[in-house]
């Protein structure tokens, strides 16, 4: 297959853990790489944002990352970028014509790319596969989330009804799209996200701590992710407040845009207000290749989010042999087995989070690191790519012979 993949606002090779770069970038990069390994040709188009980039970066033999200019070269907020999407598509057309490229399908990620995907679908007469990653209408009904503009929800609703197939990572997201945007259930395929099982694997906890300079006699609670309000770091801090009777307990926070960023200042202030600042360490964003040591060093990873479309960090922790305590978001209920691989807190209250964390900081939870890892082996990127190829095949069949076909792909 020749696939045009669109990830306009966030580069798959961007700095993970910063404002607009997280799970979606990992998803695009890993999926494309795996499709390339199987002989499919993938061109990923993203907006030029920085001076260090060559126009074309080769990710592997068959996968290219192509930077196109849209508006200024530099940080741009998403709403401003919306006004430059037509420039992006014009540049894409110029590039495609110059290189005489023809694609079998366009696969777009997030609503901004979805809009460009729609133009590609119309002018190239090929199917458009769309992934929301997060859903504006759901964010708007979530406490603690920044409100999304009507432009986004209106665009998403239109995309839900005009693309050829919607792919989601969980049944929950499928239900949201039916409920909020009137998406047709037959149009939606469910393909869970994946984890790099070669990178994330169990390591010796003591060695990992030594390597990172962490104390051997502390219990470590880990958070990994962007510093967005919906990540719920505030309620994790409040939960830590409830655990102050535990001696030698530390919260390690990975991610963020650096010490000058307002989000960092806010969290630091919050830690002070809760009186837990001595037990909190901010380590900044960490290159993904260096993250496995953090997961191995921790007693437990916490995903305290108000909203998550999937929650890749939970898979990464489990693949590294570390249990997870999470709120009831994204794929947590299907990934975590209560009381063994983790704990899902029903209403997300800081007190319940604290009780969940407590189960895993006071000694062993009974499962070995290898048993924890075994619980997520089915989420390899290879399985994700196989499921995705089935979805592509279905949409291409449907394009040629429009009949009804739906798809929930099992990765069991
Ligand atoms: N991540 C990283 N370094 C950091 C923080 C995060 O590499 O400092 C990666 C992490 O490994 C994960 C992704 O960013 O793959 C976050 O994905 P997740 O689905 O948990 O959250 P999202 O960003 O999609 O909200």
GROMACS .gro file of C-alpha atoms and ligand atoms in nm:
model
  437
    1UNK     CA    1   0.000   0.000   0.000
    2UNK     CA    2   0.100   0.362  -0.051
    3UNK     CA    3  -0.025   0.558   0.245
    4UNK     CA    4  -0.028   0.933   0.304
    5UNK     CA    5  -0.030   0.988   0.679
    6UNK     CA    6  -0.113   1.332   0.816
    7UNK     CA    7   0.006   1.458   1.151
    8UNK     CA    8   0.000   1.831   1.087
    9UNK     CA    9   0.022   1.990   1.432
   10UNK     CA   10   0.256   1.748   1.603
   11UNK     CA   11   0.562   1.578   1.458
   12UNK     CA   12   0.605   1.206   1.518
   13UNK     CA   13   0.972   1.285   1.581
   14UNK     CA   14   0.895   1.577   1.815
   15UNK     CA   15   0.992   1.621   2.181
   16UNK     CA   16   0.771   1.379   2.372
   17UNK     CA   17   0.629   1.502   2.700
   18UNK     CA   18   0.597   1.865   2.588
   19UNK     CA   19   0.269   2.055   2.538
   20UNK     CA   20   0.143   1.915   2.206
   21UNK     CA   21   0.363   1.609   2.168
   22UNK     CA   22   0.279   1.282   2.336
   23UNK     CA   23   0.095   0.959   2.269
   24UNK     CA   24  -0.027   1.054   1.922
   25UNK     CA   25   0.327   1.119   1.800
   26UNK     CA   26   0.440   0.784   1.938
   27UNK     CA   27   0.141   0.618   1.771
   28UNK     CA   28   0.211   0.768   1.426
   29UNK     CA   29   0.584   0.694   1.445
   30UNK     CA   30   0.553   0.334   1.564
   31UNK     CA   31   0.263   0.242   1.338
   32UNK     CA   32   0.433   0.389   1.030
   33UNK     CA   33   0.760   0.217   1.114
   34UNK     CA   34   0.587  -0.119   1.151
   35UNK     CA   35   0.391  -0.072   0.827
   36UNK     CA   36   0.721   0.011   0.655
   37UNK     CA   37   0.880  -0.306   0.795
   38UNK     CA   38   0.606  -0.497   0.617
   39UNK     CA   39   0.679  -0.334   0.283
   40UNK     CA   40   0.412  -0.064   0.277
   41UNK     CA   41   0.519   0.284   0.169
   42UNK     CA   42   0.426   0.554   0.416
   43UNK     CA   43   0.477   0.929   0.377
   44UNK     CA   44   0.401   1.121   0.696
   45UNK     CA   45   0.332   1.489   0.642
   46UNK     CA   46   0.383   1.734   0.928
   47UNK     CA   47   0.423   2.109   0.967
   48UNK     CA   48   0.773   2.251   0.961
   49UNK     CA   49   0.838   2.371   1.316
   50UNK     CA   50   1.206   2.437   1.378
   51UNK     CA   51   1.519   2.508   1.179
   52UNK     CA   52   1.698   2.176   1.227
   53UNK     CA   53   1.475   1.975   0.997
   54UNK     CA   54   1.557   1.861   0.648
   55UNK     CA   55   1.248   1.868   0.430
   56UNK     CA   56   1.253   1.489   0.409
   57UNK     CA   57   1.370   1.267   0.694
   58UNK     CA   58   1.391   0.893   0.632
   59UNK     CA   59   1.242   0.696   0.926
   60UNK     CA   60   1.316   0.362   0.764
   61UNK     CA   61   1.351   0.229   0.409
   62UNK     CA   62   0.985   0.273   0.327
   63UNK     CA   63   0.881   0.552   0.565
   64UNK     CA   64   0.950   0.921   0.515
   65UNK     CA   65   0.869   1.220   0.733
   66UNK     CA   66   0.800   1.522   0.513
   67UNK     CA   67   0.802   1.873   0.659
   68UNK     CA   68   0.579   2.128   0.487
   69UNK     CA   69   0.556   2.495   0.560
   70UNK     CA   70   0.223   2.633   0.684
   71UNK     CA   71   0.235   2.986   0.825
   72UNK     CA   72   0.546   3.076   1.021
   73UNK     CA   73   0.816   2.823   1.099
   74UNK     CA   74   0.792   2.795   1.479
   75UNK     CA   75   0.546   2.728   1.760
   76UNK     CA   76   0.188   2.805   1.667
   77UNK     CA   77  -0.123   2.743   1.869
   78UNK     CA   78  -0.375   2.501   1.724
   79UNK     CA   79  -0.644   2.757   1.645
   80UNK     CA   80  -0.397   2.977   1.456
   81UNK     CA   81  -0.279   2.669   1.269
   82UNK     CA   82  -0.635   2.604   1.158
   83UNK     CA   83  -0.612   2.922   0.947
   84UNK     CA   84  -0.305   2.783   0.768
   85UNK     CA   85  -0.433   2.435   0.685
   86UNK     CA   86  -0.509   2.539   0.329
   87UNK     CA   87  -0.141   2.652   0.289
   88UNK     CA   88  -0.041   2.311   0.420
   89UNK     CA   89  -0.255   2.131   0.165
   90UNK     CA   90  -0.124   2.353  -0.117
   91UNK     CA   91   0.235   2.265  -0.018
   92UNK     CA   92   0.138   1.900  -0.001
   93UNK     CA   93  -0.007   1.916  -0.350
   94UNK     CA   94   0.309   2.086  -0.483
   95UNK     CA   95   0.525   1.817  -0.326
   96UNK     CA   96   0.305   1.535  -0.451
   97UNK     CA   97   0.300   1.671  -0.806
   98UNK     CA   98   0.675   1.729  -0.810
   99UNK     CA   99   0.739   1.371  -0.698
  100UNK     CA  100   0.452   1.219  -0.906
  101UNK     CA  101   0.311   1.049  -0.597
  102UNK     CA  102  -0.013   0.853  -0.588
  103UNK     CA  103  -0.157   0.712  -0.268
  104UNK     CA  104  -0.406   0.432  -0.201
  105UNK     CA  105  -0.544   0.598   0.109
  106UNK     CA  106  -0.497   0.890   0.341
  107UNK     CA  107  -0.482   0.828   0.717
  108UNK     CA  108  -0.515   1.145   0.924
  109UNK     CA  109  -0.462   1.201   1.296
  110UNK     CA  110  -0.646   1.462   1.509
  111UNK     CA  111  -0.908   1.706   1.385
  112UNK     CA  112  -0.665   1.953   1.224
  113UNK     CA  113  -0.514   1.682   1.006
  114UNK     CA  114  -0.863   1.542   0.949
  115UNK     CA  115  -0.957   1.862   0.769
  116UNK     CA  116  -0.657   1.825   0.536
  117UNK     CA  117  -0.741   1.455   0.498
  118UNK     CA  118  -1.087   1.550   0.381
  119UNK     CA  119  -0.942   1.773   0.105
  120UNK     CA  120  -0.709   1.488   0.003
  121UNK     CA  121  -1.000   1.244  -0.004
  122UNK     CA  122  -1.192   1.477  -0.238
  123UNK     CA  123  -0.914   1.579  -0.471
  124UNK     CA  124  -0.731   1.246  -0.495
  125UNK     CA  125  -1.048   1.033  -0.489
  126UNK     CA  126  -0.912   0.790  -0.233
  127UNK     CA  127  -1.050   0.672   0.102
  128UNK     CA  128  -0.994   0.880   0.413
  129UNK     CA  129  -0.925   0.695   0.739
  130UNK     CA  130  -0.948   0.922   1.042
  131UNK     CA  131  -0.845   0.896   1.406
  132UNK     CA  132  -0.964   1.153   1.660
  133UNK     CA  133  -0.706   1.068   1.933
  134UNK     CA  134  -0.906   1.297   2.164
  135UNK     CA  135  -1.266   1.407   2.119
  136UNK     CA  136  -1.345   1.778   2.164
  137UNK     CA  137  -1.702   1.720   2.284
  138UNK     CA  138  -1.581   1.475   2.550
  139UNK     CA  139  -1.311   1.716   2.668
  140UNK     CA  140  -1.581   1.982   2.701
  141UNK     CA  141  -1.787   1.761   2.927
  142UNK     CA  142  -1.485   1.668   3.141
  143UNK     CA  143  -1.419   1.845   3.469
  144UNK     CA  144  -1.068   1.987   3.486
  145UNK     CA  145  -1.021   2.010   3.110
  146UNK     CA  146  -0.951   2.326   2.911
  147UNK     CA  147  -1.258   2.401   2.700
  148UNK     CA  148  -1.235   2.328   2.330
  149UNK     CA  149  -1.371   2.578   2.074
  150UNK     CA  150  -1.688   2.518   1.878
  151UNK     CA  151  -1.478   2.519   1.561
  152UNK     CA  152  -1.324   2.194   1.678
  153UNK     CA  153  -1.646   2.018   1.774
  154UNK     CA  154  -1.820   2.127   1.452
  155UNK     CA  155  -1.523   2.010   1.242
  156UNK     CA  156  -1.509   1.680   1.430
  157UNK     CA  157  -1.879   1.619   1.382
  158UNK     CA  158  -1.842   1.681   1.011
  159UNK     CA  159  -1.540   1.449   0.990
  160UNK     CA  160  -1.723   1.176   1.180
  161UNK     CA  161  -1.986   1.177   0.908
  162UNK     CA  162  -1.770   1.232   0.600
  163UNK     CA  163  -1.460   1.015   0.636
  164UNK     CA  164  -1.461   0.658   0.509
  165UNK     CA  165  -1.361   0.495   0.833
  166UNK     CA  166  -1.307   0.612   1.187
  167UNK     CA  167  -1.053   0.423   1.394
  168UNK     CA  168  -1.061   0.438   1.771
  169UNK     CA  169  -0.850   0.278   2.042
  170UNK     CA  170  -1.130   0.176   2.281
  171UNK     CA  171  -1.498   0.079   2.280
  172UNK     CA  172  -1.554   0.377   2.509
  173UNK     CA  173  -1.431   0.618   2.240
  174UNK     CA  174  -1.656   0.450   1.984
  175UNK     CA  175  -1.957   0.507   2.214
  176UNK     CA  176  -1.856   0.871   2.262
  177UNK     CA  177  -1.847   0.931   1.887
  178UNK     CA  178  -2.188   0.775   1.839
  179UNK     CA  179  -2.331   0.973   2.131
  180UNK     CA  180  -2.174   1.315   2.065
  181UNK     CA  181  -2.135   1.324   1.686
  182UNK     CA  182  -2.392   1.076   1.560
  183UNK     CA  183  -2.119   0.862   1.399
  184UNK     CA  184  -2.247   0.546   1.238
  185UNK     CA  185  -2.136   0.236   1.437
  186UNK     CA  186  -2.064   0.052   1.108
  187UNK     CA  187  -1.804   0.314   1.017
  188UNK     CA  188  -1.599   0.268   1.333
  189UNK     CA  189  -1.318   0.017   1.378
  190UNK     CA  190  -1.155  -0.045   1.716
  191UNK     CA  191  -0.778  -0.101   1.720
  192UNK     CA  192  -0.603  -0.077   2.058
  193UNK     CA  193  -0.273   0.112   2.088
  194UNK     CA  194   0.062  -0.057   2.123
  195UNK     CA  195   0.385  -0.058   2.317
  196UNK     CA  196   0.745  -0.107   2.207
  197UNK     CA  197   0.821  -0.435   2.384
  198UNK     CA  198   1.188  -0.423   2.283
  199UNK     CA  199   1.242  -0.087   2.448
  200UNK     CA  200   1.019  -0.137   2.753
  201UNK     CA  201   1.117  -0.447   2.948
  202UNK     CA  202   1.185  -0.521   3.317
  203UNK     CA  203   1.522  -0.417   3.460
  204UNK     CA  204   1.671  -0.463   3.802
  205UNK     CA  205   1.504  -0.203   4.030
  206UNK     CA  206   1.812  -0.141   4.246
  207UNK     CA  207   2.035  -0.090   3.940
  208UNK     CA  208   1.780   0.141   3.778
  209UNK     CA  209   1.767   0.353   4.095
  210UNK     CA  210   2.143   0.366   4.122
  211UNK     CA  211   2.169   0.471   3.757
  212UNK     CA  212   1.916   0.752   3.813
  213UNK     CA  213   2.051   0.861   4.150
  214UNK     CA  214   1.730   0.767   4.335
  215UNK     CA  215   1.738   0.644   4.695
  216UNK     CA  216   1.717   0.268   4.744
  217UNK     CA  217   1.507   0.294   5.060
  218UNK     CA  218   1.224   0.513   4.927
  219UNK     CA  219   0.894   0.405   4.777
  220UNK     CA  220   0.864   0.570   4.439
  221UNK     CA  221   0.536   0.681   4.285
  222UNK     CA  222   0.585   0.781   3.920
  223UNK     CA  223   0.397   1.013   3.686
  224UNK     CA  224   0.493   1.032   3.317
  225UNK     CA  225   0.324   1.269   3.073
  226UNK     CA  226   0.251   1.613   2.942
  227UNK     CA  227   0.168   1.888   3.192
  228UNK     CA  228  -0.188   1.944   3.069
  229UNK     CA  229  -0.467   2.013   3.321
  230UNK     CA  230  -0.657   1.702   3.213
  231UNK     CA  231  -0.362   1.483   3.315
  232UNK     CA  232  -0.476   1.529   3.677
  233UNK     CA  233  -0.135   1.591   3.837
  234UNK     CA  234  -0.327   1.812   4.084
  235UNK     CA  235  -0.523   1.521   4.224
  236UNK     CA  236  -0.216   1.299   4.231
  237UNK     CA  237  -0.051   1.561   4.452
  238UNK     CA  238  -0.357   1.568   4.674
  239UNK     CA  239  -0.342   1.188   4.695
  240UNK     CA  240   0.023   1.213   4.803
  241UNK     CA  241  -0.096   1.446   5.076
  242UNK     CA  242  -0.311   1.162   5.213
  243UNK     CA  243  -0.004   0.936   5.219
  244UNK     CA  244   0.220   1.160   5.427
  245UNK     CA  245   0.216   0.912   5.715
  246UNK     CA  246   0.434   0.688   5.498
  247UNK     CA  247   0.799   0.743   5.572
  248UNK     CA  248   1.032   0.763   5.273
  249UNK     CA  249   0.777   0.815   4.998
  250UNK     CA  250   0.863   1.010   4.680
  251UNK     CA  251   0.664   1.132   4.382
  252UNK     CA  252   0.875   1.152   4.066
  253UNK     CA  253   0.724   1.362   3.788
  254UNK     CA  254   0.851   1.312   3.432
  255UNK     CA  255   0.750   1.542   3.144
  256UNK     CA  256   0.672   1.907   3.081
  257UNK     CA  257   0.821   2.201   2.895
  258UNK     CA  258   1.095   2.295   3.138
  259UNK     CA  259   1.129   2.502   3.453
  260UNK     CA  260   1.035   2.832   3.290
  261UNK     CA  261   0.699   2.704   3.166
  262UNK     CA  262   0.394   2.837   3.356
  263UNK     CA  263   0.261   2.480   3.401
  264UNK     CA  264   0.575   2.386   3.592
  265UNK     CA  265   0.548   2.692   3.816
  266UNK     CA  266   0.183   2.610   3.887
  267UNK     CA  267   0.260   2.250   3.985
  268UNK     CA  268   0.552   2.351   4.201
  269UNK     CA  269   0.326   2.597   4.382
  270UNK     CA  270   0.061   2.330   4.423
  271UNK     CA  271   0.313   2.092   4.581
  272UNK     CA  272   0.406   2.369   4.825
  273UNK     CA  273   0.038   2.434   4.904
  274UNK     CA  274  -0.015   2.065   4.980
  275UNK     CA  275   0.300   2.069   5.194
  276UNK     CA  276   0.454   1.782   4.998
  277UNK     CA  277   0.729   1.971   4.812
  278UNK     CA  278   1.010   1.784   4.992
  279UNK     CA  279   0.876   1.454   4.860
  280UNK     CA  280   0.829   1.562   4.497
  281UNK     CA  281   1.099   1.555   4.231
  282UNK     CA  282   1.047   1.707   3.887
  283UNK     CA  283   1.293   1.552   3.645
  284UNK     CA  284   1.172   1.728   3.327
  285UNK     CA  285   1.104   1.560   2.998
  286UNK     CA  286   1.302   1.247   2.933
  287UNK     CA  287   1.385   1.101   2.591
  288UNK     CA  288   1.174   0.792   2.547
  289UNK     CA  289   1.483   0.572   2.503
  290UNK     CA  290   1.578   0.665   2.861
  291UNK     CA  291   1.235   0.612   3.016
  292UNK     CA  292   1.258   0.236   3.086
  293UNK     CA  293   1.490   0.296   3.383
  294UNK     CA  294   1.230   0.531   3.539
  295UNK     CA  295   0.952   0.274   3.506
  296UNK     CA  296   1.174   0.003   3.654
  297UNK     CA  297   1.288   0.224   3.941
  298UNK     CA  298   0.928   0.297   4.046
  299UNK     CA  299   0.700   0.096   4.274
  300UNK     CA  300   0.396   0.214   4.088
  301UNK     CA  301   0.299   0.437   3.794
  302UNK     CA  302  -0.006   0.657   3.849
  303UNK     CA  303  -0.234   0.777   3.568
  304UNK     CA  304  -0.455   1.029   3.753
  305UNK     CA  305  -0.611   1.180   3.435
  306UNK     CA  306  -0.956   1.334   3.402
  307UNK     CA  307  -0.958   1.222   3.040
  308UNK     CA  308  -0.737   0.999   2.827
  309UNK     CA  309  -0.808   0.852   2.486
  310UNK     CA  310  -0.593   0.547   2.565
  311UNK     CA  311  -0.299   0.607   2.802
  312UNK     CA  312   0.020   0.465   2.649
  313UNK     CA  313   0.224   0.518   2.965
  314UNK     CA  314   0.022   0.245   3.141
  315UNK     CA  315   0.127  -0.008   2.877
  316UNK     CA  316   0.488   0.109   2.899
  317UNK     CA  317   0.496   0.068   3.279
  318UNK     CA  318   0.342  -0.279   3.268
  319UNK     CA  319   0.577  -0.388   2.989
  320UNK     CA  320   0.860  -0.273   3.219
  321UNK     CA  321   0.720  -0.481   3.506
  322UNK     CA  322   0.566  -0.197   3.710
  323UNK     CA  323   0.200  -0.194   3.828
  324UNK     CA  324  -0.033   0.094   3.752
  325UNK     CA  325  -0.293   0.282   3.954
  326UNK     CA  326  -0.529   0.480   3.733
  327UNK     CA  327  -0.852   0.669   3.717
  328UNK     CA  328  -1.126   0.521   3.502
  329UNK     CA  329  -1.004   0.671   3.173
  330UNK     CA  330  -0.905   0.551   2.826
  331UNK     CA  331  -0.814   0.184   2.811
  332UNK     CA  332  -0.737   0.147   3.183
  333UNK     CA  333  -1.025  -0.085   3.262
  334UNK     CA  334  -0.929  -0.323   2.982
  335UNK     CA  335  -0.552  -0.309   3.045
  336UNK     CA  336  -0.548  -0.343   3.424
  337UNK     CA  337  -0.650  -0.649   3.620
  338UNK     CA  338  -0.776  -0.525   3.955
  339UNK     CA  339  -0.557  -0.606   4.250
  340UNK     CA  340  -0.284  -0.775   4.045
  341UNK     CA  341  -0.147  -0.567   3.757
  342UNK     CA  342  -0.303  -0.252   3.893
  343UNK     CA  343  -0.599  -0.073   4.032
  344UNK     CA  344  -0.864   0.143   3.865
  345UNK     CA  345  -1.012   0.406   4.093
  346UNK     CA  346  -1.382   0.435   4.024
  347UNK     CA  347  -1.448   0.804   4.083
  348UNK     CA  348  -1.098   0.947   4.072
  349UNK     CA  349  -1.111   1.100   4.419
  350UNK     CA  350  -0.763   1.175   4.559
  351UNK     CA  351  -0.843   0.967   4.869
  352UNK     CA  352  -0.928   0.660   4.662
  353UNK     CA  353  -0.621   0.719   4.447
  354UNK     CA  354  -0.415   0.725   4.767
  355UNK     CA  355  -0.570   0.395   4.880
  356UNK     CA  356  -0.492   0.243   4.541
  357UNK     CA  357  -0.132   0.364   4.554
  358UNK     CA  358  -0.096   0.228   4.908
  359UNK     CA  359  -0.165  -0.124   4.785
  360UNK     CA  360   0.149  -0.112   4.573
  361UNK     CA  361   0.395   0.085   4.784
  362UNK     CA  362   0.385  -0.131   5.092
  363UNK     CA  363   0.569  -0.436   4.968
  364UNK     CA  364   0.510  -0.670   4.682
  365UNK     CA  365   0.179  -0.694   4.499
  366UNK     CA  366   0.234  -1.064   4.443
  367UNK     CA  367   0.310  -1.054   4.070
  368UNK     CA  368   0.663  -1.067   3.938
  369UNK     CA  369   0.785  -0.808   3.687
  370UNK     CA  370   0.770  -1.076   3.417
  371UNK     CA  371   0.410  -1.160   3.502
  372UNK     CA  372   0.317  -0.792   3.483
  373UNK     CA  373   0.485  -0.770   3.144
  374UNK     CA  374   0.307  -1.084   3.023
  375UNK     CA  375  -0.026  -0.906   3.075
  376UNK     CA  376   0.049  -0.663   2.787
  377UNK     CA  377   0.236  -0.879   2.537
  378UNK     CA  378  -0.067  -0.876   2.308
  379UNK     CA  379  -0.021  -0.500   2.260
  380UNK     CA  380   0.289  -0.527   2.039
  381UNK     CA  381   0.310  -0.273   1.754
  382UNK     CA  382   0.326  -0.570   1.522
  383UNK     CA  383  -0.026  -0.673   1.635
  384UNK     CA  384  -0.143  -0.313   1.598
  385UNK     CA  385  -0.005  -0.298   1.242
  386UNK     CA  386  -0.176  -0.629   1.151
  387UNK     CA  387  -0.507  -0.498   1.284
  388UNK     CA  388  -0.455  -0.170   1.098
  389UNK     CA  389  -0.383  -0.345   0.769
  390UNK     CA  390  -0.712  -0.539   0.812
  391UNK     CA  391  -0.888  -0.206   0.860
  392UNK     CA  392  -0.721  -0.055   0.552
  393UNK     CA  393  -0.816  -0.364   0.348
  394UNK     CA  394  -1.177  -0.333   0.464
  395UNK     CA  395  -1.199   0.034   0.373
  396UNK     CA  396  -1.042  -0.025   0.032
  397UNK     CA  397  -1.283  -0.313  -0.036
  398UNK     CA  398  -1.568  -0.093   0.066
  399UNK     CA  399  -1.440   0.186  -0.156
  400UNK     CA  400  -1.447  -0.047  -0.456
  401UNK     CA  401  -1.771  -0.224  -0.360
  402UNK     CA  402  -1.965  -0.003  -0.120
  403UNK     CA  403  -2.138  -0.245   0.117
  404UNK     CA  404  -2.165  -0.248   0.492
  405UNK     CA  405  -1.869  -0.370   0.696
  406UNK     CA  406  -1.768  -0.298   1.052
  407UNK     CA  407  -1.472  -0.397   1.256
  408UNK     CA  408  -1.370  -0.457   1.609
  409UNK     CA  409  -1.029  -0.613   1.589
  410UNK     CA  410  -0.941  -0.848   1.868
  411UNK     CA  411  -0.581  -0.854   1.982
  412UNK     CA  412  -0.632  -1.132   2.232
  413LIG     N1  413   0.689   1.056   2.699
  413LIG     C1  414   0.827   1.062   2.682
  413LIG     N2  415   0.900   1.146   2.762
  413LIG     C2  416   0.844   1.224   2.857
  413LIG     C3  417   0.703   1.216   2.876
  413LIG     C4  418   0.630   1.133   2.795
  413LIG     O1  419   0.882   0.993   2.598
  413LIG     O2  420   0.915   1.297   2.924
  413LIG     C5  421   0.609   0.966   2.613
  413LIG     C6  422   0.561   0.841   2.683
  413LIG     O3  423   0.662   0.742   2.677
  413LIG     C7  424   0.436   0.804   2.606
  413LIG     C8  425   0.385   0.938   2.554
  413LIG     O4  426   0.490   1.033   2.571
  413LIG     O5  427   0.466   0.719   2.498
  413LIG     C9  428   0.261   0.985   2.628
  413LIG     O6  429   0.153   0.913   2.581
  413LIG     P1  430   0.015   0.896   2.660
  413LIG     O7  431  -0.078   0.817   2.573
  413LIG     O8  432   0.038   0.843   2.796
  413LIG     O9  433  -0.038   1.045   2.679
  413LIG     P2  434  -0.083   1.158   2.571
  413LIG    O10  435   0.037   1.240   2.544
  413LIG    O11  436  -0.133   1.086   2.449
  413LIG    O12  437  -0.188   1.235   2.641
   0.00000   0.00000   0.00000
